[in-house]
Amino acid sequence: MNTQTERSPGTRLGRDRLAALVAADIKAGSYVNLGIGQPTLVSNYLRPEQAVTLHTENGMLGMGPEAHGSEIDEDLINAGKVPVTELPGASYFHHADSFAMMRGGHLDVCVLGAFQVSATGDLANWHTGAPDAIPAVGGAMDLATGAKEVYVMMSLFAKDGTAKLVQECTYPLTGVGCVTRIYTNDAVFLITADGVRVRDMFGTTLADLRERIPVPLEAAR
């Protein structure tokens, strides 16, 4: 996908197109965990020839796309309680074994949502710190620490217009220096040793992003 240099109104990616982009970027043969929320949509866009094996922390390997209609089995759900299908060769195991896989470095990629991501790849996705907020860390800390790569899917801007890509996270951290890519409706960012690079843009320009995001941004090489 080519980086845009001109603003194209109305071309921000919707949730499904963004999920398809993430799915296309996952290397063939990978073992992958999809977090609750937007990331679960990625399962619907993985191609059979990618041979990607999906892991869900409630104890399943070989999860398929979301289930609909007659496919729904109320006993077959992902960690977000969304009905899913199973692929040939799927297996089931104890919750403790599932977390051992997560913590033991056996997952190639996890895709998580986020409240904030810092310029150095710190992740904050379990608590905003607000007095009335209900913290919900789940297995995010285990995934952020154990997976070889962490992709984030999130909206780039909060409801008040502030950027979620920040120089330093102000919310409680889930993981330190763990995020390698950020997928948003406006742009895809790569977290590198040399800083944050903008790989793709959708309906915006690099100048616009630099104006709204408090992080030095460079075009991808």
Short mmCIF file of C-alpha atoms in Angstrom, two decimals:
data_model
loop_
_atom_site.label_atom_id
_atom_site.label_comp_id
_atom_site.label_asym_id
_atom_site.label_seq_id
_atom_site.Cartn_x
_atom_site.Cartn_y
_atom_site.Cartn_z
CA MET A 1 0.00 0.00 0.00
CA ASN A 2 1.50 3.28 -1.07
CA THR A 3 2.00 6.17 1.30
CA GLN A 4 -0.16 9.14 0.34
CA THR A 5 1.32 12.58 -0.12
CA GLU A 6 -1.98 14.40 -0.69
CA ARG A 7 -5.01 14.58 1.56
CA SER A 8 -7.86 12.44 0.24
CA PRO A 9 -11.04 13.19 2.26
CA GLY A 10 -13.08 10.16 3.16
CA THR A 11 -10.35 7.57 2.67
CA ARG A 12 -9.66 6.76 6.32
CA LEU A 13 -9.80 3.02 6.80
CA GLY A 14 -12.84 1.43 8.40
CA ARG A 15 -12.49 -1.35 10.98
CA ASP A 16 -12.74 -4.16 8.44
CA ARG A 17 -10.27 -2.70 5.95
CA LEU A 18 -7.86 -2.09 8.82
CA ALA A 19 -8.27 -5.69 10.00
CA ALA A 20 -7.59 -6.91 6.46
CA LEU A 21 -4.40 -4.83 6.35
CA VAL A 22 -3.17 -6.34 9.62
CA ALA A 23 -4.01 -9.84 8.43
CA ALA A 24 -2.06 -9.32 5.20
CA ASP A 25 1.02 -8.23 7.17
CA ILE A 26 1.19 -11.38 9.31
CA LYS A 27 3.91 -13.72 8.08
CA ALA A 28 2.96 -17.15 6.81
CA GLY A 29 3.21 -19.91 9.40
CA SER A 30 2.94 -17.56 12.40
CA TYR A 31 1.34 -18.37 15.73
CA VAL A 32 -0.82 -15.40 16.63
CA ASN A 33 -3.04 -14.17 19.47
CA LEU A 34 -5.77 -11.63 18.76
CA GLY A 35 -6.78 -9.38 21.65
CA ILE A 36 -10.30 -8.40 22.64
CA GLY A 37 -12.09 -5.76 20.54
CA GLN A 38 -10.90 -4.64 17.10
CA PRO A 39 -8.13 -7.27 16.84
CA THR A 40 -10.66 -10.13 16.78
CA LEU A 41 -11.72 -8.97 13.29
CA VAL A 42 -8.31 -9.99 11.91
CA SER A 43 -9.36 -13.65 12.03
CA ASN A 44 -11.90 -12.98 9.27
CA TYR A 45 -9.23 -11.87 6.79
CA LEU A 46 -6.47 -14.44 7.17
CA ARG A 47 -6.04 -16.47 3.98
CA PRO A 48 -5.72 -20.28 4.15
CA GLU A 49 -2.40 -20.15 2.28
CA GLN A 50 -0.92 -18.03 5.12
CA ALA A 51 -1.18 -21.10 7.39
CA VAL A 52 -1.49 -18.83 10.44
CA THR A 53 -2.43 -20.61 13.66
CA LEU A 54 -4.58 -18.53 16.01
CA HIS A 55 -4.24 -18.93 19.76
CA THR A 56 -6.86 -17.72 22.21
CA GLU A 57 -5.99 -17.36 25.87
CA ASN A 58 -9.06 -19.24 27.08
CA GLY A 59 -7.45 -22.41 25.73
CA MET A 60 -7.54 -23.05 22.00
CA LEU A 61 -5.14 -23.39 19.07
CA GLY A 62 -6.49 -23.43 15.54
CA MET A 63 -9.28 -20.88 15.91
CA GLY A 64 -10.99 -19.88 12.68
CA PRO A 65 -13.07 -16.82 11.68
CA GLU A 66 -16.06 -15.58 13.66
CA ALA A 67 -19.06 -17.90 13.64
CA HIS A 68 -22.42 -16.81 12.25
CA GLY A 69 -25.86 -18.36 12.05
CA SER A 70 -25.82 -22.15 12.11
CA GLU A 71 -22.05 -22.14 12.68
CA ILE A 72 -22.47 -20.79 16.22
CA ASP A 73 -21.63 -23.18 19.04
CA GLU A 74 -22.21 -21.45 22.39
CA ASP A 75 -19.37 -23.48 23.92
CA LEU A 76 -16.90 -22.31 21.28
CA ILE A 77 -15.83 -18.69 21.92
CA ASN A 78 -12.68 -16.61 21.96
CA ALA A 79 -11.37 -14.66 24.96
CA GLY A 80 -13.72 -11.80 24.10
CA LYS A 81 -16.73 -14.15 24.25
CA VAL A 82 -17.25 -13.87 20.48
CA PRO A 83 -18.49 -17.13 18.86
CA VAL A 84 -15.77 -18.56 16.62
CA THR A 85 -15.18 -21.50 14.32
CA GLU A 86 -12.52 -24.16 14.56
CA LEU A 87 -10.13 -25.19 11.81
CA PRO A 88 -9.03 -28.79 11.07
CA GLY A 89 -6.50 -29.86 13.69
CA ALA A 90 -7.74 -27.43 16.35
CA SER A 91 -6.86 -28.34 19.93
CA TYR A 92 -8.04 -27.36 23.40
CA PHE A 93 -6.17 -27.14 26.69
CA HIS A 94 -6.19 -25.82 30.24
CA HIS A 95 -6.06 -22.07 30.89
CA ALA A 96 -2.72 -22.53 32.67
CA ASP A 97 -1.23 -24.22 29.60
CA SER A 98 -2.50 -21.38 27.45
CA PHE A 99 -0.73 -18.82 29.61
CA ALA A 100 2.44 -20.93 29.57
CA MET A 101 2.42 -20.64 25.78
CA MET A 102 1.99 -16.88 26.05
CA ARG A 103 4.69 -16.39 28.67
CA GLY A 104 7.11 -18.88 27.14
CA GLY A 105 7.75 -16.99 23.91
CA HIS A 106 5.80 -19.40 21.71
CA LEU A 107 3.69 -16.73 19.98
CA ASP A 108 5.12 -14.89 16.98
CA VAL A 109 2.64 -12.01 17.05
CA CYS A 110 -0.07 -10.65 19.27
CA VAL A 111 -2.48 -7.94 18.14
CA LEU A 112 -3.80 -5.74 20.96
CA GLY A 113 -5.88 -2.63 21.43
CA ALA A 114 -4.45 0.35 23.34
CA PHE A 115 -5.27 3.55 25.20
CA GLN A 116 -1.77 4.88 24.52
CA VAL A 117 1.48 3.84 22.86
CA SER A 118 4.72 5.74 23.45
CA ALA A 119 7.36 6.67 20.88
CA THR A 120 9.58 3.91 22.29
CA GLY A 121 6.90 1.22 22.10
CA ASP A 122 5.58 1.29 25.66
CA LEU A 123 2.00 0.01 25.82
CA ALA A 124 -0.86 1.19 28.05
CA ASN A 125 -4.07 -0.73 27.44
CA TRP A 126 -5.55 -1.95 30.71
CA HIS A 127 -6.47 1.13 32.78
CA THR A 128 -6.86 4.86 32.17
CA GLY A 129 -6.28 5.70 35.81
CA ALA A 130 -9.72 7.33 36.04
CA PRO A 131 -11.33 6.83 39.48
CA ASP A 132 -14.48 5.26 38.01
CA ALA A 133 -12.71 3.11 35.40
CA ILE A 134 -12.74 -0.66 35.78
CA PRO A 135 -9.23 -2.08 35.23
CA ALA A 136 -9.17 -5.11 32.93
CA VAL A 137 -5.66 -6.37 32.28
CA GLY A 138 -6.60 -9.98 31.44
CA GLY A 139 -3.67 -11.63 29.68
CA ALA A 140 -2.40 -8.45 28.04
CA MET A 141 0.74 -8.20 30.19
CA ASP A 142 1.63 -11.82 29.46
CA LEU A 143 1.08 -11.30 25.74
CA ALA A 144 2.99 -8.01 25.60
CA THR A 145 5.95 -9.60 27.34
CA GLY A 146 5.87 -13.03 25.75
CA ALA A 147 5.05 -12.45 22.08
CA LYS A 148 7.94 -11.87 19.69
CA GLU A 149 6.11 -8.93 18.08
CA VAL A 150 3.27 -6.76 19.37
CA TYR A 151 0.98 -5.05 16.87
CA VAL A 152 -1.50 -2.46 18.15
CA MET A 153 -4.84 -1.69 16.52
CA MET A 154 -6.40 1.52 17.82
CA SER A 155 -7.98 4.81 16.85
CA LEU A 156 -5.21 7.38 16.48
CA PHE A 157 -7.07 10.08 18.37
CA ALA A 158 -9.18 9.97 21.54
CA LYS A 159 -12.69 11.44 21.69
CA ASP A 160 -11.26 14.77 22.87
CA GLY A 161 -8.95 14.90 19.84
CA THR A 162 -5.72 14.14 21.67
CA ALA A 163 -3.31 11.69 20.09
CA LYS A 164 -2.94 8.20 21.52
CA LEU A 165 0.58 7.99 20.08
CA VAL A 166 2.54 9.97 22.65
CA GLN A 167 6.11 10.73 23.65
CA GLU A 168 5.56 9.08 27.04
CA CYS A 169 2.52 7.19 28.33
CA THR A 170 0.54 8.84 31.11
CA TYR A 171 -1.62 5.77 31.80
CA PRO A 172 -0.44 2.70 33.75
CA LEU A 173 1.81 0.55 31.55
CA THR A 174 1.03 -2.92 30.28
CA GLY A 175 4.46 -3.50 28.76
CA VAL A 176 7.72 -1.59 28.20
CA GLY A 177 9.22 -1.21 24.73
CA CYS A 178 7.12 -4.07 23.36
CA VAL A 179 5.13 -2.53 20.49
CA THR A 180 6.63 -2.83 17.01
CA ARG A 181 3.75 -1.56 14.84
CA ILE A 182 0.65 0.59 15.28
CA TYR A 183 -2.31 0.23 12.93
CA THR A 184 -4.87 3.06 12.94
CA ASN A 185 -7.62 4.34 10.63
CA ASP A 186 -5.36 7.26 9.68
CA ALA A 187 -1.90 5.71 9.35
CA VAL A 188 0.38 2.77 10.06
CA PHE A 189 3.41 3.50 12.27
CA LEU A 190 6.58 1.48 12.72
CA ILE A 191 8.39 1.73 16.07
CA THR A 192 12.09 1.46 15.27
CA ALA A 193 15.40 2.02 17.02
CA ASP A 194 15.67 5.25 15.01
CA GLY A 195 12.24 6.56 16.02
CA VAL A 196 8.67 6.40 14.75
CA ARG A 197 8.23 5.99 11.01
CA VAL A 198 4.99 6.42 9.06
CA ARG A 199 4.59 3.50 6.67
CA ASP A 200 1.13 4.24 5.23
CA MET A 201 -1.38 7.11 5.41
CA PHE A 202 -5.09 7.11 4.71
CA GLY A 203 -6.82 10.42 3.99
CA THR A 204 -4.13 12.49 5.68
CA THR A 205 -0.61 13.79 5.09
CA LEU A 206 2.66 13.58 6.98
CA ALA A 207 2.43 17.32 7.67
CA ASP A 208 -1.02 16.90 9.23
CA LEU A 209 0.14 14.00 11.39
CA ARG A 210 3.17 15.95 12.60
CA GLU A 211 0.90 18.83 13.57
CA ARG A 212 -1.44 16.67 15.67
CA ILE A 213 0.90 14.06 17.15
CA PRO A 214 3.43 15.08 19.85
CA VAL A 215 6.09 12.67 18.56
CA PRO A 216 8.79 13.20 15.89
CA LEU A 217 7.61 11.35 12.77
CA GLU A 218 9.63 10.28 9.77
CA ALA A 219 8.54 8.77 6.47
CA ALA A 220 9.28 5.07 6.09
CA ARG A 221 12.43 4.30 4.12
#
